[in-house]
């Protein structure tokens, strides 16, 4: 008898990485982490705090460790359950960098130079570190090390995932064996959450975020002056919710009937943007209340968080070593 659908679904292995930016913000939460929580119920999920990626940009070495732990607290508080998924730190599994080196031998330089993120980041620097160029090879290694076949991604990461697929194809063709599956994207259905300034993606370094652990008054203080549809210069001007970041967040946080009501009120200038933001703030505060409560409990027990990360890394090192044994053999390295 063929296995049923739910059994087949569990056969998929998911990998996703999160930067150790410290504070988990509402953009991460709505765009990615809430989806991670749903996926752990259906699939085998590996969630990695990618500290080795973080050091390719200017950063403060003294705060990297604490930010990594803080991110772990945020992820667990948001609902990642160590009994249903593995949460770990990239640098605690050294095979990530070993595989990166191997994959670099089949990755064309031209593909790396074509990456939009490389062009953006290198344009802003006088001397470009090779780490920025090689970043997508490490991303490919993160995924392929676990032979993950599904990767939750935002639209902005699709190009990097396509490169990981290309690297897997080139590797398999070069050595004539299917070592790696080609990972498929699971694209988030949440619209792109912009920063509160409306200028760029929400990012802690740009100071345009709402933290998932912010107290209710801070949520409102940050949301109140945030950018909306620029066409609504006065209270009487009708707006277009489709171009408004507040509406995108309503779509992710408010009930469907509230979202429909917001759209009508916006288009008819039935209410002002502050009314609209107040409803959003109330829904956001209600959604985040249990997350804040769990985070306070975890922050009081950092040894518990470290233990979760250690367990996750131990399990992942086992999976990683099994792939690397195969990879070293395929490459033809002499056994020690
Ligand atoms: S009413 Fe709401 S959706 Fe419309 S522009 Fe203002 S904040 Fe945005």
PDB file of C-alpha atoms in Angstrom, residues 52-295:
ATOM      1  CA  UNK A  52      29.197  32.916  10.173  1.00  0.00           C
ATOM      2  CA  UNK A  53      27.120  34.841   7.643  1.00  0.00           C
ATOM      3  CA  UNK A  54      26.816  37.753  10.066  1.00  0.00           C
ATOM      4  CA  UNK A  55      30.588  38.352  10.175  1.00  0.00           C
ATOM      5  CA  UNK A  56      30.783  39.143   6.450  1.00  0.00           C
ATOM      6  CA  UNK A  57      29.444  42.622   7.236  1.00  0.00           C
ATOM      7  CA  UNK A  58      30.904  45.199   9.654  1.00  0.00           C
ATOM      8  CA  UNK A  59      29.844  44.084  13.163  1.00  0.00           C
ATOM      9  CA  UNK A  60      30.702  44.333  16.836  1.00  0.00           C
ATOM     10  CA  UNK A  61      32.598  41.183  17.956  1.00  0.00           C
ATOM     11  CA  UNK A  62      31.794  41.850  21.629  1.00  0.00           C
ATOM     12  CA  UNK A  63      28.039  41.589  21.028  1.00  0.00           C
ATOM     13  CA  UNK A  64      27.878  38.760  18.481  1.00  0.00           C
ATOM     14  CA  UNK A  65      27.611  36.010  21.140  1.00  0.00           C
ATOM     15  CA  UNK A  66      24.916  37.780  23.203  1.00  0.00           C
ATOM     16  CA  UNK A  67      22.969  38.645  20.007  1.00  0.00           C
ATOM     17  CA  UNK A  68      23.072  34.988  18.986  1.00  0.00           C
ATOM     18  CA  UNK A  69      21.623  33.921  22.332  1.00  0.00           C
ATOM     19  CA  UNK A  70      19.031  36.710  22.202  1.00  0.00           C
ATOM     20  CA  UNK A  71      17.909  35.515  18.771  1.00  0.00           C
ATOM     21  CA  UNK A  72      17.566  31.988  20.126  1.00  0.00           C
ATOM     22  CA  UNK A  73      15.345  33.333  22.920  1.00  0.00           C
ATOM     23  CA  UNK A  74      13.219  35.170  20.323  1.00  0.00           C
ATOM     24  CA  UNK A  75      12.838  32.085  18.119  1.00  0.00           C
ATOM     25  CA  UNK A  76      11.882  29.798  20.988  1.00  0.00           C
ATOM     26  CA  UNK A  77       9.510  32.389  22.431  1.00  0.00           C
ATOM     27  CA  UNK A  78       7.884  32.784  19.017  1.00  0.00           C
ATOM     28  CA  UNK A  79       6.961  29.114  19.116  1.00  0.00           C
ATOM     29  CA  UNK A  80       9.826  26.985  17.798  1.00  0.00           C
ATOM     30  CA  UNK A  81       9.577  23.819  19.845  1.00  0.00           C
ATOM     31  CA  UNK A  82      12.837  21.868  20.384  1.00  0.00           C
ATOM     32  CA  UNK A  83      10.839  18.640  20.605  1.00  0.00           C
ATOM     33  CA  UNK A  84       9.555  19.250  17.048  1.00  0.00           C
ATOM     34  CA  UNK A  85      12.529  20.902  15.320  1.00  0.00           C
ATOM     35  CA  UNK A  86      16.273  21.498  15.723  1.00  0.00           C
ATOM     36  CA  UNK A  87      17.443  25.003  16.598  1.00  0.00           C
ATOM     37  CA  UNK A  88      21.210  25.494  16.468  1.00  0.00           C
ATOM     38  CA  UNK A  89      24.067  27.884  15.780  1.00  0.00           C
ATOM     39  CA  UNK A  90      25.898  27.605  12.440  1.00  0.00           C
ATOM     40  CA  UNK A  91      29.427  27.862  13.884  1.00  0.00           C
ATOM     41  CA  UNK A  92      28.699  24.966  16.265  1.00  0.00           C
ATOM     42  CA  UNK A  93      28.606  22.634  13.247  1.00  0.00           C
ATOM     43  CA  UNK A  94      32.027  23.071  11.575  1.00  0.00           C
ATOM     44  CA  UNK A  95      31.029  20.938   8.589  1.00  0.00           C
ATOM     45  CA  UNK A  96      29.211  23.985   7.144  1.00  0.00           C
ATOM     46  CA  UNK A  97      32.533  25.621   6.268  1.00  0.00           C
ATOM     47  CA  UNK A  98      34.133  22.365   5.157  1.00  0.00           C
ATOM     48  CA  UNK A  99      31.359  21.742   2.651  1.00  0.00           C
ATOM     49  CA  UNK A 100      31.504  25.384   1.559  1.00  0.00           C
ATOM     50  CA  UNK A 101      35.122  24.850   0.490  1.00  0.00           C
ATOM     51  CA  UNK A 102      34.187  21.762  -1.503  1.00  0.00           C
ATOM     52  CA  UNK A 103      31.246  23.488  -3.210  1.00  0.00           C
ATOM     53  CA  UNK A 104      33.468  26.435  -4.077  1.00  0.00           C
ATOM     54  CA  UNK A 105      35.368  24.123  -6.416  1.00  0.00           C
ATOM     55  CA  UNK A 106      32.316  23.759  -8.689  1.00  0.00           C
ATOM     56  CA  UNK A 107      30.866  27.280  -8.348  1.00  0.00           C
ATOM     57  CA  UNK A 108      31.561  29.616 -11.286  1.00  0.00           C
ATOM     58  CA  UNK A 109      32.907  33.036 -10.303  1.00  0.00           C
ATOM     59  CA  UNK A 110      30.571  34.715 -12.803  1.00  0.00           C
ATOM     60  CA  UNK A 111      27.493  33.328 -11.001  1.00  0.00           C
ATOM     61  CA  UNK A 112      28.707  34.819  -7.703  1.00  0.00           C
ATOM     62  CA  UNK A 113      29.414  38.200  -9.289  1.00  0.00           C
ATOM     63  CA  UNK A 114      25.910  38.257 -10.770  1.00  0.00           C
ATOM     64  CA  UNK A 115      24.189  38.045  -7.365  1.00  0.00           C
ATOM     65  CA  UNK A 116      22.156  41.183  -6.694  1.00  0.00           C
ATOM     66  CA  UNK A 117      23.150  41.225  -3.000  1.00  0.00           C
ATOM     67  CA  UNK A 118      26.837  41.050  -3.941  1.00  0.00           C
ATOM     68  CA  UNK A 119      26.440  43.977  -6.329  1.00  0.00           C
ATOM     69  CA  UNK A 120      24.560  46.026  -3.699  1.00  0.00           C
ATOM     70  CA  UNK A 121      26.933  45.282  -0.839  1.00  0.00           C
ATOM     71  CA  UNK A 122      30.149  45.585  -2.835  1.00  0.00           C
ATOM     72  CA  UNK A 123      29.046  48.906  -4.365  1.00  0.00           C
ATOM     73  CA  UNK A 124      28.988  50.371  -0.845  1.00  0.00           C
ATOM     74  CA  UNK A 125      32.574  49.303  -0.012  1.00  0.00           C
ATOM     75  CA  UNK A 126      35.906  50.543  -1.298  1.00  0.00           C
ATOM     76  CA  UNK A 127      37.668  47.235  -0.632  1.00  0.00           C
ATOM     77  CA  UNK A 128      35.369  44.253  -1.087  1.00  0.00           C
ATOM     78  CA  UNK A 129      36.060  41.272   1.230  1.00  0.00           C
ATOM     79  CA  UNK A 130      35.920  37.866  -0.489  1.00  0.00           C
ATOM     80  CA  UNK A 131      33.448  36.806   2.234  1.00  0.00           C
ATOM     81  CA  UNK A 132      30.738  38.907   0.577  1.00  0.00           C
ATOM     82  CA  UNK A 133      31.378  37.212  -2.752  1.00  0.00           C
ATOM     83  CA  UNK A 134      31.444  33.723  -1.220  1.00  0.00           C
ATOM     84  CA  UNK A 135      28.418  34.241   1.020  1.00  0.00           C
ATOM     85  CA  UNK A 136      26.032  32.376  -1.354  1.00  0.00           C
ATOM     86  CA  UNK A 137      28.360  29.333  -1.384  1.00  0.00           C
ATOM     87  CA  UNK A 138      28.064  29.151   2.409  1.00  0.00           C
ATOM     88  CA  UNK A 139      24.284  29.485   2.038  1.00  0.00           C
ATOM     89  CA  UNK A 140      24.303  26.602  -0.438  1.00  0.00           C
ATOM     90  CA  UNK A 141      26.445  24.558   1.984  1.00  0.00           C
ATOM     91  CA  UNK A 142      23.993  25.299   4.836  1.00  0.00           C
ATOM     92  CA  UNK A 143      21.183  23.700   2.854  1.00  0.00           C
ATOM     93  CA  UNK A 144      22.991  20.914   0.996  1.00  0.00           C
ATOM     94  CA  UNK A 145      24.860  19.724   4.111  1.00  0.00           C
ATOM     95  CA  UNK A 146      21.535  18.386   5.388  1.00  0.00           C
ATOM     96  CA  UNK A 147      20.235  17.403   1.944  1.00  0.00           C
ATOM     97  CA  UNK A 148      17.290  19.662   2.748  1.00  0.00           C
ATOM     98  CA  UNK A 149      14.799  19.590  -0.096  1.00  0.00           C
ATOM     99  CA  UNK A 150      12.560  22.480   0.991  1.00  0.00           C
ATOM    100  CA  UNK A 151      13.681  25.988   1.964  1.00  0.00           C
ATOM    101  CA  UNK A 152      11.305  28.695   3.228  1.00  0.00           C
ATOM    102  CA  UNK A 153      12.457  31.945   1.597  1.00  0.00           C
ATOM    103  CA  UNK A 154      11.385  35.506   0.967  1.00  0.00           C
ATOM    104  CA  UNK A 155      11.321  36.811  -2.603  1.00  0.00           C
ATOM    105  CA  UNK A 156      14.696  38.512  -2.023  1.00  0.00           C
ATOM    106  CA  UNK A 157      16.409  35.173  -1.334  1.00  0.00           C
ATOM    107  CA  UNK A 158      15.117  33.312  -4.386  1.00  0.00           C
ATOM    108  CA  UNK A 159      18.205  34.167  -6.442  1.00  0.00           C
ATOM    109  CA  UNK A 160      20.502  32.654  -3.788  1.00  0.00           C
ATOM    110  CA  UNK A 161      18.382  29.515  -3.606  1.00  0.00           C
ATOM    111  CA  UNK A 162      18.506  29.203  -7.386  1.00  0.00           C
ATOM    112  CA  UNK A 163      22.307  29.354  -7.128  1.00  0.00           C
ATOM    113  CA  UNK A 164      22.243  26.595  -4.477  1.00  0.00           C
ATOM    114  CA  UNK A 165      20.209  24.482  -6.915  1.00  0.00           C
ATOM    115  CA  UNK A 166      22.710  25.234  -9.676  1.00  0.00           C
ATOM    116  CA  UNK A 167      25.635  24.266  -7.412  1.00  0.00           C
ATOM    117  CA  UNK A 168      23.875  20.974  -6.532  1.00  0.00           C
ATOM    118  CA  UNK A 169      23.356  20.244 -10.257  1.00  0.00           C
ATOM    119  CA  UNK A 170      26.985  21.047 -11.097  1.00  0.00           C
ATOM    120  CA  UNK A 171      28.280  18.915  -8.238  1.00  0.00           C
ATOM    121  CA  UNK A 172      26.125  15.923  -9.180  1.00  0.00           C
ATOM    122  CA  UNK A 173      27.175  16.278 -12.852  1.00  0.00           C
ATOM    123  CA  UNK A 174      30.881  16.750 -12.009  1.00  0.00           C
ATOM    124  CA  UNK A 175      31.095  13.580  -9.894  1.00  0.00           C
ATOM    125  CA  UNK A 176      28.454  11.553 -11.706  1.00  0.00           C
ATOM    126  CA  UNK A 177      26.479  10.727  -8.557  1.00  0.00           C
ATOM    127  CA  UNK A 178      23.431  12.379  -7.050  1.00  0.00           C
ATOM    128  CA  UNK A 179      24.943  13.548  -3.776  1.00  0.00           C
ATOM    129  CA  UNK A 180      22.569  16.476  -3.310  1.00  0.00           C
ATOM    130  CA  UNK A 181      18.870  16.968  -4.019  1.00  0.00           C
ATOM    131  CA  UNK A 182      17.922  20.290  -5.652  1.00  0.00           C
ATOM    132  CA  UNK A 183      16.193  22.236  -2.873  1.00  0.00           C
ATOM    133  CA  UNK A 184      12.793  23.751  -3.709  1.00  0.00           C
ATOM    134  CA  UNK A 185      11.563  27.082  -2.315  1.00  0.00           C
ATOM    135  CA  UNK A 186       8.574  27.519  -0.037  1.00  0.00           C
ATOM    136  CA  UNK A 187       7.794  31.177  -0.690  1.00  0.00           C
ATOM    137  CA  UNK A 188       6.201  33.079   2.193  1.00  0.00           C
ATOM    138  CA  UNK A 189       2.634  34.172   1.442  1.00  0.00           C
ATOM    139  CA  UNK A 190       3.008  37.215   3.695  1.00  0.00           C
ATOM    140  CA  UNK A 191       3.602  40.353   1.641  1.00  0.00           C
ATOM    141  CA  UNK A 192       6.980  42.028   1.995  1.00  0.00           C
ATOM    142  CA  UNK A 193       7.077  43.901   5.306  1.00  0.00           C
ATOM    143  CA  UNK A 194       8.896  47.190   4.811  1.00  0.00           C
ATOM    144  CA  UNK A 195      10.567  49.245   7.525  1.00  0.00           C
ATOM    145  CA  UNK A 196       8.488  51.816   9.402  1.00  0.00           C
ATOM    146  CA  UNK A 197      10.215  54.516   7.320  1.00  0.00           C
ATOM    147  CA  UNK A 198       8.783  52.928   4.169  1.00  0.00           C
ATOM    148  CA  UNK A 199      12.242  53.155   2.555  1.00  0.00           C
ATOM    149  CA  UNK A 200      13.683  49.662   2.818  1.00  0.00           C
ATOM    150  CA  UNK A 201      13.104  46.200   4.212  1.00  0.00           C
ATOM    151  CA  UNK A 202      12.640  46.151   7.987  1.00  0.00           C
ATOM    152  CA  UNK A 203      16.106  45.822   9.503  1.00  0.00           C
ATOM    153  CA  UNK A 204      17.500  46.453  12.962  1.00  0.00           C
ATOM    154  CA  UNK A 205      20.582  48.143  11.523  1.00  0.00           C
ATOM    155  CA  UNK A 206      18.339  50.726   9.829  1.00  0.00           C
ATOM    156  CA  UNK A 207      16.411  51.434  13.040  1.00  0.00           C
ATOM    157  CA  UNK A 208      13.049  51.014  11.292  1.00  0.00           C
ATOM    158  CA  UNK A 209      11.678  48.027  13.204  1.00  0.00           C
ATOM    159  CA  UNK A 210       9.184  47.033  15.854  1.00  0.00           C
ATOM    160  CA  UNK A 211      10.711  44.414  18.138  1.00  0.00           C
ATOM    161  CA  UNK A 212       8.652  41.316  18.831  1.00  0.00           C
ATOM    162  CA  UNK A 213       9.489  41.792  22.519  1.00  0.00           C
ATOM    163  CA  UNK A 214       8.728  45.515  22.612  1.00  0.00           C
ATOM    164  CA  UNK A 215       6.256  46.484  25.368  1.00  0.00           C
ATOM    165  CA  UNK A 216       2.770  47.602  24.181  1.00  0.00           C
ATOM    166  CA  UNK A 217       3.491  51.322  24.614  1.00  0.00           C
ATOM    167  CA  UNK A 218       6.646  51.032  22.456  1.00  0.00           C
ATOM    168  CA  UNK A 219       4.670  49.231  19.721  1.00  0.00           C
ATOM    169  CA  UNK A 220       2.259  52.160  19.532  1.00  0.00           C
ATOM    170  CA  UNK A 221       4.975  54.832  19.780  1.00  0.00           C
ATOM    171  CA  UNK A 222       6.794  53.288  16.802  1.00  0.00           C
ATOM    172  CA  UNK A 223       3.708  52.544  14.729  1.00  0.00           C
ATOM    173  CA  UNK A 224       2.049  55.965  15.197  1.00  0.00           C
ATOM    174  CA  UNK A 225       4.513  58.050  13.096  1.00  0.00           C
ATOM    175  CA  UNK A 226       5.216  55.295  10.537  1.00  0.00           C
ATOM    176  CA  UNK A 227       4.940  55.917   6.791  1.00  0.00           C
ATOM    177  CA  UNK A 228       1.644  55.149   4.992  1.00  0.00           C
ATOM    178  CA  UNK A 229       0.323  55.799   1.473  1.00  0.00           C
ATOM    179  CA  UNK A 230       1.974  59.137   0.566  1.00  0.00           C
ATOM    180  CA  UNK A 231      -1.196  60.101  -1.376  1.00  0.00           C
ATOM    181  CA  UNK A 232      -3.010  60.576   1.957  1.00  0.00           C
ATOM    182  CA  UNK A 233      -1.652  64.024   2.691  1.00  0.00           C
ATOM    183  CA  UNK A 234      -4.724  65.046   4.692  1.00  0.00           C
ATOM    184  CA  UNK A 235      -7.440  63.157   6.556  1.00  0.00           C
ATOM    185  CA  UNK A 236      -9.846  63.776   3.661  1.00  0.00           C
ATOM    186  CA  UNK A 237      -7.645  62.259   0.925  1.00  0.00           C
ATOM    187  CA  UNK A 238      -8.620  58.702  -0.025  1.00  0.00           C
ATOM    188  CA  UNK A 239      -5.747  56.199  -0.019  1.00  0.00           C
ATOM    189  CA  UNK A 240      -4.670  53.035  -1.738  1.00  0.00           C
ATOM    190  CA  UNK A 241      -4.140  50.224   0.783  1.00  0.00           C
ATOM    191  CA  UNK A 242      -2.231  48.173  -1.777  1.00  0.00           C
ATOM    192  CA  UNK A 243       0.761  50.526  -1.527  1.00  0.00           C
ATOM    193  CA  UNK A 244       0.665  50.863   2.263  1.00  0.00           C
ATOM    194  CA  UNK A 245       2.915  48.897   4.619  1.00  0.00           C
ATOM    195  CA  UNK A 246       0.345  49.214   7.415  1.00  0.00           C
ATOM    196  CA  UNK A 247      -2.148  47.386   5.219  1.00  0.00           C
ATOM    197  CA  UNK A 248       0.393  44.623   4.503  1.00  0.00           C
ATOM    198  CA  UNK A 249       0.765  44.129   8.257  1.00  0.00           C
ATOM    199  CA  UNK A 250      -3.030  44.137   8.695  1.00  0.00           C
ATOM    200  CA  UNK A 251      -3.103  41.341   6.112  1.00  0.00           C
ATOM    201  CA  UNK A 252      -0.783  39.283   8.312  1.00  0.00           C
ATOM    202  CA  UNK A 253      -2.235  40.141  11.724  1.00  0.00           C
ATOM    203  CA  UNK A 254      -5.886  41.196  11.489  1.00  0.00           C
ATOM    204  CA  UNK A 255      -9.035  39.128  10.971  1.00  0.00           C
ATOM    205  CA  UNK A 256     -10.211  38.888   7.323  1.00  0.00           C
ATOM    206  CA  UNK A 257     -13.292  41.030   8.024  1.00  0.00           C
ATOM    207  CA  UNK A 258     -11.077  43.684   9.638  1.00  0.00           C
ATOM    208  CA  UNK A 259      -8.752  43.669   6.614  1.00  0.00           C
ATOM    209  CA  UNK A 260     -11.737  44.153   4.290  1.00  0.00           C
ATOM    210  CA  UNK A 261     -13.017  46.980   6.503  1.00  0.00           C
ATOM    211  CA  UNK A 262      -9.594  48.676   6.504  1.00  0.00           C
ATOM    212  CA  UNK A 263      -9.497  48.603   2.693  1.00  0.00           C
ATOM    213  CA  UNK A 264     -12.932  50.256   2.394  1.00  0.00           C
ATOM    214  CA  UNK A 265     -12.219  52.865   5.076  1.00  0.00           C
ATOM    215  CA  UNK A 266      -8.912  53.721   3.414  1.00  0.00           C
ATOM    216  CA  UNK A 267     -10.282  54.038  -0.131  1.00  0.00           C
ATOM    217  CA  UNK A 268     -13.228  56.198   1.007  1.00  0.00           C
ATOM    218  CA  UNK A 269     -11.238  58.250   3.536  1.00  0.00           C
ATOM    219  CA  UNK A 270     -13.749  56.905   6.052  1.00  0.00           C
ATOM    220  CA  UNK A 271     -11.126  57.001   8.746  1.00  0.00           C
ATOM    221  CA  UNK A 272      -7.701  58.497   9.213  1.00  0.00           C
ATOM    222  CA  UNK A 273      -4.426  56.599   9.211  1.00  0.00           C
ATOM    223  CA  UNK A 274      -4.205  56.868  13.006  1.00  0.00           C
ATOM    224  CA  UNK A 275      -7.490  54.924  13.383  1.00  0.00           C
ATOM    225  CA  UNK A 276      -6.093  52.302  11.055  1.00  0.00           C
ATOM    226  CA  UNK A 277      -2.810  52.096  12.958  1.00  0.00           C
ATOM    227  CA  UNK A 278      -4.567  51.874  16.320  1.00  0.00           C
ATOM    228  CA  UNK A 279      -6.440  48.758  15.186  1.00  0.00           C
ATOM    229  CA  UNK A 280      -3.200  47.270  13.892  1.00  0.00           C
ATOM    230  CA  UNK A 281      -1.369  48.103  17.136  1.00  0.00           C
ATOM    231  CA  UNK A 282      -4.098  46.411  19.197  1.00  0.00           C
ATOM    232  CA  UNK A 283      -3.928  43.258  17.077  1.00  0.00           C
ATOM    233  CA  UNK A 284      -0.120  43.253  17.109  1.00  0.00           C
ATOM    234  CA  UNK A 285       0.041  43.684  20.898  1.00  0.00           C
ATOM    235  CA  UNK A 286      -2.467  40.822  21.375  1.00  0.00           C
ATOM    236  CA  UNK A 287      -0.493  38.520  19.034  1.00  0.00           C
ATOM    237  CA  UNK A 288       2.814  39.305  20.722  1.00  0.00           C
ATOM    238  CA  UNK A 289       1.663  39.131  24.377  1.00  0.00           C
ATOM    239  CA  UNK A 290       2.259  35.354  24.758  1.00  0.00           C
ATOM    240  CA  UNK A 291       5.588  35.647  22.882  1.00  0.00           C
ATOM    241  CA  UNK A 292       6.784  38.319  25.326  1.00  0.00           C
ATOM    242  CA  UNK A 293       5.693  36.211  28.254  1.00  0.00           C
ATOM    243  CA  UNK A 294       7.579  33.123  27.020  1.00  0.00           C
ATOM    244  CA  UNK A 295      10.660  35.248  26.252  1.00  0.00           C
TER     245      UNK A 295
END
